[in-house]
mmCIF file of N, CA and C in Angstrom:
data_model
loop_
_atom_site.group_PDB
_atom_site.id
_atom_site.type_symbol
_atom_site.label_atom_id
_atom_site.label_comp_id
_atom_site.label_asym_id
_atom_site.label_seq_id
_atom_site.Cartn_x
_atom_site.Cartn_y
_atom_site.Cartn_z
ATOM 1 N N MET A 1 141.497 99.686 117.002
ATOM 2 C CA MET A 1 140.649 99.672 115.754
ATOM 3 C C MET A 1 140.085 98.222 115.557
ATOM 4 N N ALA A 2 138.948 98.195 115.265
ATOM 5 C CA ALA A 2 138.304 96.878 114.791
ATOM 6 C C ALA A 2 138.424 96.766 113.240
ATOM 7 N N SER A 3 138.408 95.606 112.787
ATOM 8 C CA SER A 3 138.428 95.296 111.471
ATOM 9 C C SER A 3 137.298 94.239 111.264
ATOM 10 N N VAL A 4 136.456 94.475 110.141
ATOM 11 C CA VAL A 4 135.248 93.555 109.837
ATOM 12 C C VAL A 4 135.503 93.349 108.215
ATOM 13 N N ARG A 5 135.324 91.968 107.860
ATOM 14 C CA ARG A 5 135.249 91.848 106.288
ATOM 15 C C ARG A 5 133.978 91.190 105.817
ATOM 16 N N TYR A 6 133.362 91.871 105.031
ATOM 17 C CA TYR A 6 132.096 91.341 104.290
ATOM 18 C C TYR A 6 132.387 90.972 102.982
ATOM 19 N N ILE A 7 131.799 89.784 102.640
ATOM 20 C CA ILE A 7 131.758 89.323 101.234
ATOM 21 C C ILE A 7 130.617 89.995 100.444
ATOM 22 N N VAL A 8 130.824 90.468 99.332
ATOM 23 C CA VAL A 8 129.784 91.359 98.623
ATOM 24 C C VAL A 8 129.634 90.954 97.306
ATOM 25 N N ALA A 9 128.441 90.879 96.710
ATOM 26 C CA ALA A 9 128.265 90.497 95.275
ATOM 27 C C ALA A 9 128.795 91.519 94.303
ATOM 28 N N ASP A 10 128.814 92.656 94.718
ATOM 29 C CA ASP A 10 129.388 93.807 93.775
ATOM 30 C C ASP A 10 130.225 94.837 94.668
ATOM 31 N N VAL A 11 131.464 94.676 94.605
ATOM 32 C CA VAL A 11 132.574 95.631 95.283
ATOM 33 C C VAL A 11 132.065 97.081 95.035
ATOM 34 N N ASN A 12 131.933 97.524 93.808
ATOM 35 C CA ASN A 12 131.680 98.851 93.436
ATOM 36 C C ASN A 12 130.491 99.472 94.143
ATOM 37 N N GLU A 13 129.255 98.549 93.920
ATOM 38 C CA GLU A 13 127.988 98.980 94.533
ATOM 39 C C GLU A 13 128.059 99.205 95.998
ATOM 40 N N ALA A 14 128.764 98.215 96.703
ATOM 41 C CA ALA A 14 128.969 98.230 98.100
ATOM 42 C C ALA A 14 129.762 99.420 98.423
ATOM 43 N N VAL A 15 130.826 99.703 97.866
ATOM 44 C CA VAL A 15 131.592 100.983 98.220
ATOM 45 C C VAL A 15 130.741 102.215 98.037
ATOM 46 N N ALA A 16 129.858 102.348 97.002
ATOM 47 C CA ALA A 16 129.071 103.484 96.897
ATOM 48 C C ALA A 16 128.011 103.646 98.078
ATOM 49 N N PHE A 17 127.491 102.379 98.383
ATOM 50 C CA PHE A 17 126.355 102.306 99.486
ATOM 51 C C PHE A 17 127.216 102.867 100.922
ATOM 52 N N TYR A 18 128.243 102.242 101.130
ATOM 53 C CA TYR A 18 128.891 102.638 102.667
ATOM 54 C C TYR A 18 129.243 104.098 102.427
ATOM 55 N N ARG A 19 129.902 104.486 101.359
ATOM 56 C CA ARG A 19 130.421 105.934 101.290
ATOM 57 C C ARG A 19 129.438 106.919 101.289
ATOM 58 N N ASP A 20 128.259 106.531 100.575
ATOM 59 C CA ASP A 20 127.255 107.673 100.300
ATOM 60 C C ASP A 20 126.244 107.809 101.350
ATOM 61 N N ASN A 21 125.866 106.499 101.936
ATOM 62 C CA ASN A 21 124.893 106.435 102.968
ATOM 63 C C ASN A 21 125.222 106.433 104.389
ATOM 64 N N LEU A 22 126.560 105.914 104.637
ATOM 65 C CA LEU A 22 127.017 105.716 105.940
ATOM 66 C C LEU A 22 128.235 106.453 106.401
ATOM 67 N N ASP A 23 128.699 107.291 105.573
ATOM 68 C CA ASP A 23 129.905 108.212 105.764
ATOM 69 C C ASP A 23 131.173 107.312 105.871
ATOM 70 N N PHE A 24 131.333 106.342 105.178
ATOM 71 C CA PHE A 24 132.546 105.730 105.212
ATOM 72 C C PHE A 24 133.517 106.343 104.230
ATOM 73 N N LYS A 25 134.768 106.414 104.564
ATOM 74 C CA LYS A 25 135.957 106.967 103.590
ATOM 75 C C LYS A 25 136.648 105.749 102.922
ATOM 76 N N ILE A 26 136.944 105.962 101.732
ATOM 77 C CA ILE A 26 137.801 104.863 100.904
ATOM 78 C C ILE A 26 139.059 105.026 101.168
ATOM 79 N N ASP A 27 139.670 103.891 101.731
ATOM 80 C CA ASP A 27 141.152 103.767 102.165
ATOM 81 C C ASP A 27 141.996 103.177 100.919
ATOM 82 N N LYS A 28 141.318 102.088 100.349
ATOM 83 C CA LYS A 28 141.890 101.282 99.209
ATOM 84 C C LYS A 28 140.689 100.741 98.399
ATOM 85 N N HIS A 29 140.918 100.612 97.030
ATOM 86 C CA HIS A 29 139.817 100.278 96.213
ATOM 87 C C HIS A 29 140.431 99.553 94.965
ATOM 88 N N ASN A 30 140.204 98.334 94.699
ATOM 89 C CA ASN A 30 140.545 97.558 93.604
ATOM 90 C C ASN A 30 139.173 97.200 92.811
ATOM 91 N N PRO A 31 138.772 98.108 91.980
ATOM 92 C CA PRO A 31 137.394 97.995 91.345
ATOM 93 C C PRO A 31 137.092 96.530 91.111
ATOM 94 N N GLY A 32 135.896 96.169 91.469
ATOM 95 C CA GLY A 32 135.295 94.815 91.312
ATOM 96 C C GLY A 32 135.804 93.581 92.155
ATOM 97 N N LYS A 33 136.984 93.916 92.902
ATOM 98 C CA LYS A 33 137.607 92.768 93.742
ATOM 99 C C LYS A 33 137.689 93.200 95.087
ATOM 100 N N PHE A 34 138.017 94.360 95.653
ATOM 101 C CA PHE A 34 138.352 94.677 97.083
ATOM 102 C C PHE A 34 138.185 95.989 97.331
ATOM 103 N N ALA A 35 137.917 96.364 98.477
ATOM 104 C CA ALA A 35 137.981 97.643 99.082
ATOM 105 C C ALA A 35 138.171 97.571 100.551
ATOM 106 N N ALA A 36 138.869 98.652 101.092
ATOM 107 C CA ALA A 36 139.085 98.946 102.376
ATOM 108 C C ALA A 36 138.470 100.273 102.763
ATOM 109 N N LEU A 37 137.352 100.347 103.630
ATOM 110 C CA LEU A 37 136.778 101.470 104.000
ATOM 111 C C LEU A 37 136.890 101.894 105.533
ATOM 112 N N LEU A 38 136.887 103.231 105.743
ATOM 113 C CA LEU A 38 137.326 103.615 107.212
ATOM 114 C C LEU A 38 136.076 104.459 107.688
ATOM 115 N N ARG A 39 135.743 104.117 109.023
ATOM 116 C CA ARG A 39 134.733 105.023 109.753
ATOM 117 C C ARG A 39 134.960 104.955 111.210
ATOM 118 N N ASP A 40 135.462 106.140 111.731
ATOM 119 C CA ASP A 40 135.841 106.078 113.071
ATOM 120 C C ASP A 40 137.028 105.030 113.339
ATOM 121 N N ASP A 41 136.787 104.198 114.249
ATOM 122 C CA ASP A 41 137.702 103.133 114.600
ATOM 123 C C ASP A 41 137.575 101.863 113.965
ATOM 124 N N LEU A 42 136.735 101.832 112.921
ATOM 125 C CA LEU A 42 136.440 100.549 112.116
ATOM 126 C C LEU A 42 136.941 100.599 110.667
ATOM 127 N N THR A 43 137.702 99.469 110.279
ATOM 128 C CA THR A 43 138.129 99.356 109.092
ATOM 129 C C THR A 43 137.078 98.279 108.471
ATOM 130 N N LEU A 44 136.560 98.465 107.432
ATOM 131 C CA LEU A 44 135.472 97.537 106.814
ATOM 132 C C LEU A 44 136.152 96.917 105.434
ATOM 133 N N TYR A 45 136.416 95.716 105.305
ATOM 134 C CA TYR A 45 137.063 95.175 104.087
ATOM 135 C C TYR A 45 136.005 94.580 103.342
ATOM 136 N N LEU A 46 135.799 95.056 102.045
ATOM 137 C CA LEU A 46 134.842 94.291 101.274
ATOM 138 C C LEU A 46 135.374 93.431 100.051
ATOM 139 N N SER A 47 135.132 92.206 99.950
ATOM 140 C CA SER A 47 135.728 91.350 99.054
ATOM 141 C C SER A 47 134.741 90.570 98.241
ATOM 142 N N ALA A 48 135.066 90.527 96.890
ATOM 143 C CA ALA A 48 134.341 89.762 95.942
ATOM 144 C C ALA A 48 134.336 88.189 96.280
ATOM 145 N N PRO A 49 133.325 87.541 96.160
ATOM 146 C CA PRO A 49 133.424 86.120 96.224
ATOM 147 C C PRO A 49 134.640 85.644 95.294
ATOM 148 N N GLY A 50 135.582 84.819 95.902
ATOM 149 C CA GLY A 50 136.601 84.191 95.220
ATOM 150 C C GLY A 50 137.827 85.292 94.886
ATOM 151 N N ALA A 51 137.710 86.505 95.334
ATOM 152 C CA ALA A 51 138.765 87.468 94.914
ATOM 153 C C ALA A 51 139.758 87.440 96.184
ATOM 154 N N GLY A 52 141.015 87.139 95.921
ATOM 155 C CA GLY A 52 141.954 87.247 96.859
ATOM 156 C C GLY A 52 141.870 86.116 98.029
ATOM 157 N N SER A 53 142.712 86.272 99.066
ATOM 158 C CA SER A 53 142.515 85.368 100.118
ATOM 159 C C SER A 53 141.286 85.441 101.000
ATOM 160 N N GLY A 54 140.962 86.723 101.246
ATOM 161 C CA GLY A 54 139.547 86.867 101.903
ATOM 162 C C GLY A 54 138.433 86.398 101.325
ATOM 163 N N GLY A 55 138.407 86.312 99.966
ATOM 164 C CA GLY A 55 137.139 86.029 99.296
ATOM 165 C C GLY A 55 137.136 84.552 98.965
ATOM 166 N N GLN A 56 138.169 83.726 99.496
ATOM 167 C CA GLN A 56 138.404 82.292 99.272
ATOM 168 C C GLN A 56 138.459 81.517 100.545
ATOM 169 N N ALA A 57 138.712 82.262 101.664
ATOM 170 C CA ALA A 57 138.992 81.706 102.929
ATOM 171 C C ALA A 57 137.758 80.919 103.497
ATOM 172 N N GLY A 58 137.911 79.662 103.943
ATOM 173 C CA GLY A 58 136.865 78.888 104.479
ATOM 174 C C GLY A 58 136.046 78.138 103.360
ATOM 175 N N GLY A 59 136.463 78.184 102.156
ATOM 176 C CA GLY A 59 135.550 77.563 101.044
ATOM 177 C C GLY A 59 135.075 78.342 100.053
ATOM 178 N N ASP A 60 133.896 78.397 100.135
ATOM 179 C CA ASP A 60 133.208 79.335 99.252
ATOM 180 C C ASP A 60 132.365 80.436 99.858
ATOM 181 N N PRO A 61 132.841 81.438 100.178
ATOM 182 C CA PRO A 61 132.200 82.409 101.101
ATOM 183 C C PRO A 61 131.135 83.191 100.160
ATOM 184 N N LYS A 62 129.947 83.611 100.828
ATOM 185 C CA LYS A 62 128.783 84.166 100.119
ATOM 186 C C LYS A 62 128.442 85.371 101.024
ATOM 187 N N PRO A 63 127.669 86.417 100.404
ATOM 188 C CA PRO A 63 127.234 87.404 101.276
ATOM 189 C C PRO A 63 126.014 87.082 101.995
ATOM 190 N N GLY A 64 125.754 87.965 102.879
ATOM 191 C CA GLY A 64 124.499 87.796 103.735
ATOM 192 C C GLY A 64 124.747 86.949 105.212
ATOM 193 N N GLY A 65 123.644 86.710 105.781
ATOM 194 C CA GLY A 65 123.951 86.232 107.168
ATOM 195 C C GLY A 65 123.375 87.252 108.273
ATOM 196 N N TRP A 66 123.494 86.827 109.520
ATOM 197 C CA TRP A 66 123.105 87.616 110.597
ATOM 198 C C TRP A 66 124.241 88.292 111.421
ATOM 199 N N ASN A 67 125.623 87.919 111.181
ATOM 200 C CA ASN A 67 126.669 88.613 111.838
ATOM 201 C C ASN A 67 126.645 89.936 111.408
ATOM 202 N N ARG A 68 126.884 90.968 112.293
ATOM 203 C CA ARG A 68 126.762 92.437 111.861
ATOM 204 C C ARG A 68 127.913 93.181 112.761
ATOM 205 N N PHE A 69 128.167 94.368 112.291
ATOM 206 C CA PHE A 69 128.834 95.431 113.141
ATOM 207 C C PHE A 69 127.678 96.434 113.429
ATOM 208 N N MET A 70 127.945 97.300 114.485
ATOM 209 C CA MET A 70 126.941 98.409 114.853
ATOM 210 C C MET A 70 127.442 99.715 114.546
ATOM 211 N N ILE A 71 126.529 100.554 114.153
ATOM 212 C CA ILE A 71 126.875 101.913 113.916
ATOM 213 C C ILE A 71 126.064 102.688 115.124
ATOM 214 N N VAL A 72 126.692 103.259 116.163
ATOM 215 C CA VAL A 72 125.897 103.861 117.199
ATOM 216 C C VAL A 72 125.970 105.297 116.786
ATOM 217 N N THR A 73 124.648 105.851 117.082
ATOM 218 C CA THR A 73 124.326 107.120 116.524
ATOM 219 C C THR A 73 123.438 107.847 117.542
ATOM 220 N N ASN A 74 123.340 109.114 117.789
ATOM 221 C CA ASN A 74 122.545 109.805 118.680
ATOM 222 C C ASN A 74 121.279 110.126 118.002
ATOM 223 N N GLU A 75 121.129 109.907 116.668
ATOM 224 C CA GLU A 75 119.957 110.281 115.741
ATOM 225 C C GLU A 75 119.529 109.132 114.941
ATOM 226 N N VAL A 76 118.943 108.054 115.509
ATOM 227 C CA VAL A 76 118.794 106.754 114.695
ATOM 228 C C VAL A 76 117.615 107.251 113.709
ATOM 229 N N ASP A 77 116.542 107.999 114.139
ATOM 230 C CA ASP A 77 115.458 108.281 113.288
ATOM 231 C C ASP A 77 115.866 109.129 111.967
ATOM 232 N N VAL A 78 116.651 110.078 112.282
ATOM 233 C CA VAL A 78 117.171 110.789 111.014
ATOM 234 C C VAL A 78 118.060 109.960 110.103
ATOM 235 N N LEU A 79 118.899 109.136 110.526
ATOM 236 C CA LEU A 79 119.668 108.248 109.706
ATOM 237 C C LEU A 79 118.799 107.116 109.059
ATOM 238 N N ILE A 80 117.714 106.633 109.750
ATOM 239 C CA ILE A 80 116.840 105.719 109.011
ATOM 240 C C ILE A 80 116.036 106.443 107.968
ATOM 241 N N GLU A 81 115.628 107.743 108.200
ATOM 242 C CA GLU A 81 114.839 108.389 107.263
ATOM 243 C C GLU A 81 115.810 108.630 106.115
ATOM 244 N N ARG A 82 116.925 109.158 106.139
ATOM 245 C CA ARG A 82 117.998 109.422 105.010
ATOM 246 C C ARG A 82 118.265 108.113 104.253
ATOM 247 N N LEU A 83 118.298 106.877 104.830
ATOM 248 C CA LEU A 83 118.415 105.769 104.295
ATOM 249 C C LEU A 83 117.151 105.390 103.539
ATOM 250 N N ARG A 84 116.046 105.501 104.029
ATOM 251 C CA ARG A 84 114.785 105.239 103.153
ATOM 252 C C ARG A 84 114.540 106.050 102.041
ATOM 253 N N ARG A 85 115.075 107.273 102.137
ATOM 254 C CA ARG A 85 115.082 108.220 100.997
ATOM 255 C C ARG A 85 116.032 107.740 99.772
ATOM 256 N N ALA A 86 116.986 106.901 100.367
ATOM 257 C CA ALA A 86 117.969 106.226 99.382
ATOM 258 C C ALA A 86 117.607 104.898 98.923
ATOM 259 N N ASP A 87 116.304 104.601 99.202
ATOM 260 C CA ASP A 87 115.774 103.064 98.919
ATOM 261 C C ASP A 87 116.577 102.060 99.608
ATOM 262 N N ALA A 88 117.103 102.287 100.796
ATOM 263 C CA ALA A 88 117.827 101.176 101.493
ATOM 264 C C ALA A 88 116.812 100.062 101.902
ATOM 265 N N ARG A 89 117.352 99.053 102.143
ATOM 266 C CA ARG A 89 116.516 97.752 102.633
ATOM 267 C C ARG A 89 116.867 97.426 104.173
ATOM 268 N N PHE A 90 115.645 97.410 104.896
ATOM 269 C CA PHE A 90 115.797 96.958 106.351
ATOM 270 C C PHE A 90 115.214 95.615 106.665
ATOM 271 N N ARG A 91 115.660 95.022 107.607
ATOM 272 C CA ARG A 91 115.097 93.826 108.125
ATOM 273 C C ARG A 91 114.281 94.092 109.244
ATOM 274 N N GLY A 92 112.833 94.078 108.968
ATOM 275 C CA GLY A 92 111.855 94.469 110.048
ATOM 276 C C GLY A 92 111.961 95.923 110.511
ATOM 277 N N GLU A 93 111.253 96.199 111.407
ATOM 278 C CA GLU A 93 111.074 97.675 111.969
ATOM 279 C C GLU A 93 112.037 97.908 113.056
ATOM 280 N N ILE A 94 111.950 99.112 113.589
ATOM 281 C CA ILE A 94 112.935 99.409 114.810
ATOM 282 C C ILE A 94 112.407 98.575 115.965
ATOM 283 N N SER A 95 113.513 98.212 116.882
ATOM 284 C CA SER A 95 113.087 97.466 118.196
ATOM 285 C C SER A 95 113.429 98.631 119.143
ATOM 286 N N ASP A 96 112.573 98.649 120.163
ATOM 287 C CA ASP A 96 112.665 99.686 121.235
ATOM 288 C C ASP A 96 112.694 98.900 122.504
ATOM 289 N N GLY A 97 113.666 98.020 122.842
ATOM 290 C CA GLY A 97 113.756 97.286 124.076
ATOM 291 C C GLY A 97 115.193 97.344 124.580
ATOM 292 N N GLY A 98 115.237 97.051 125.851
ATOM 293 C CA GLY A 98 116.594 96.945 126.333
ATOM 294 C C GLY A 98 117.274 98.383 126.501
ATOM 295 N N ALA A 99 118.668 98.581 126.191
ATOM 296 C CA ALA A 99 119.178 99.764 126.475
ATOM 297 C C ALA A 99 119.183 100.823 125.467
ATOM 298 N N GLY A 100 118.370 100.441 124.236
ATOM 299 C CA GLY A 100 118.234 101.409 123.364
ATOM 300 C C GLY A 100 117.266 101.034 122.240
ATOM 301 N N ARG A 101 117.531 101.732 120.997
ATOM 302 C CA ARG A 101 116.537 101.378 119.811
ATOM 303 C C ARG A 101 117.500 100.921 118.677
ATOM 304 N N ALA A 102 117.113 100.098 118.035
ATOM 305 C CA ALA A 102 117.917 99.306 117.001
ATOM 306 C C ALA A 102 117.032 98.927 115.740
ATOM 307 N N ILE A 103 117.759 98.945 114.522
ATOM 308 C CA ILE A 103 117.114 98.551 113.298
ATOM 309 C C ILE A 103 118.247 97.985 112.525
ATOM 310 N N LEU A 104 117.987 96.812 111.934
ATOM 311 C CA LEU A 104 118.863 96.258 110.945
ATOM 312 C C LEU A 104 118.776 96.673 109.550
ATOM 313 N N LEU A 105 119.844 97.222 109.025
ATOM 314 C CA LEU A 105 120.053 97.661 107.684
ATOM 315 C C LEU A 105 120.794 96.653 106.731
ATOM 316 N N GLU A 106 120.279 96.381 105.540
ATOM 317 C CA GLU A 106 121.012 95.473 104.685
ATOM 318 C C GLU A 106 121.823 96.336 103.627
ATOM 319 N N ASP A 107 123.189 95.937 103.393
ATOM 320 C CA ASP A 107 123.893 96.470 102.336
ATOM 321 C C ASP A 107 123.372 95.754 101.106
ATOM 322 N N PRO A 108 123.880 96.333 99.806
ATOM 323 C CA PRO A 108 123.226 95.788 98.573
ATOM 324 C C PRO A 108 123.379 94.206 98.339
ATOM 325 N N SER A 109 124.347 93.692 99.223
ATOM 326 C CA SER A 109 124.657 92.143 98.986
ATOM 327 C C SER A 109 123.761 91.546 100.223
ATOM 328 N N GLY A 110 123.122 92.211 100.904
ATOM 329 C CA GLY A 110 122.203 91.437 102.036
ATOM 330 C C GLY A 110 123.118 91.359 103.386
ATOM 331 N N ASN A 111 124.284 92.028 103.457
ATOM 332 C CA ASN A 111 125.021 91.885 104.676
ATOM 333 C C ASN A 111 124.292 92.889 105.613
ATOM 334 N N VAL A 112 124.441 92.692 106.985
ATOM 335 C CA VAL A 112 123.599 93.327 107.916
ATOM 336 C C VAL A 112 124.534 94.460 108.515
ATOM 337 N N ILE A 113 123.972 95.625 108.939
ATOM 338 C CA ILE A 113 124.684 96.683 109.622
ATOM 339 C C ILE A 113 123.419 96.932 110.772
ATOM 340 N N GLU A 114 123.788 96.987 112.058
ATOM 341 C CA GLU A 114 122.963 97.390 113.001
ATOM 342 C C GLU A 114 122.924 98.844 113.352
ATOM 343 N N LEU A 115 121.948 99.561 113.262
ATOM 344 C CA LEU A 115 121.878 100.984 113.388
ATOM 345 C C LEU A 115 121.370 101.140 114.947
ATOM 346 N N PHE A 116 122.176 101.667 115.868
ATOM 347 C CA PHE A 116 121.705 101.712 117.257
ATOM 348 C C PHE A 116 121.792 103.114 117.936
ATOM 349 N N GLU A 117 120.831 103.333 118.867
ATOM 350 C CA GLU A 117 120.710 104.600 119.540
ATOM 351 C C GLU A 117 120.617 104.208 121.118
ATOM 352 N N PHE A 118 121.313 104.613 122.039
ATOM 353 C CA PHE A 118 121.194 104.369 123.348
ATOM 354 C C PHE A 118 119.956 105.251 123.779
ATOM 355 N N LYS A 119 119.176 104.701 124.768
ATOM 356 C CA LYS A 119 118.135 105.451 125.355
ATOM 357 C C LYS A 119 118.581 106.761 125.826
ATOM 358 N N LYS A 120 117.855 107.756 125.678
ATOM 359 C CA LYS A 120 118.169 109.160 126.117
ATOM 360 C C LYS A 120 117.736 109.183 127.548
ATOM 361 N N ASP A 121 118.470 109.863 128.405
ATOM 362 C CA ASP A 121 118.089 109.916 129.945
ATOM 363 C C ASP A 121 117.054 111.079 129.995
#
């Protein structure tokens, strides 16, 4: 199982985004400060800046950047359409090179999630 921590501006908004749009399940939730979400073999930890050890590690962590985790899907176009209907933000358009197709999705704090689909045979 892999674990990823994102610093988010609003924990409750981020929980709703990941739960409602990307099918994460809530494992732990301390409203406004921290949440642990589960999806397949991934635990996603969401921390408010300055909240607990994760929100303070390394100085003054802030949301955003280019590091990301991937959600691999067999229906990237369906997922993109569902997210667009929910007014989700993307960085650029779908890339169709290499081993498959990918697009970068932003959570409400600007953290990046890569949506990826391997090329079909």
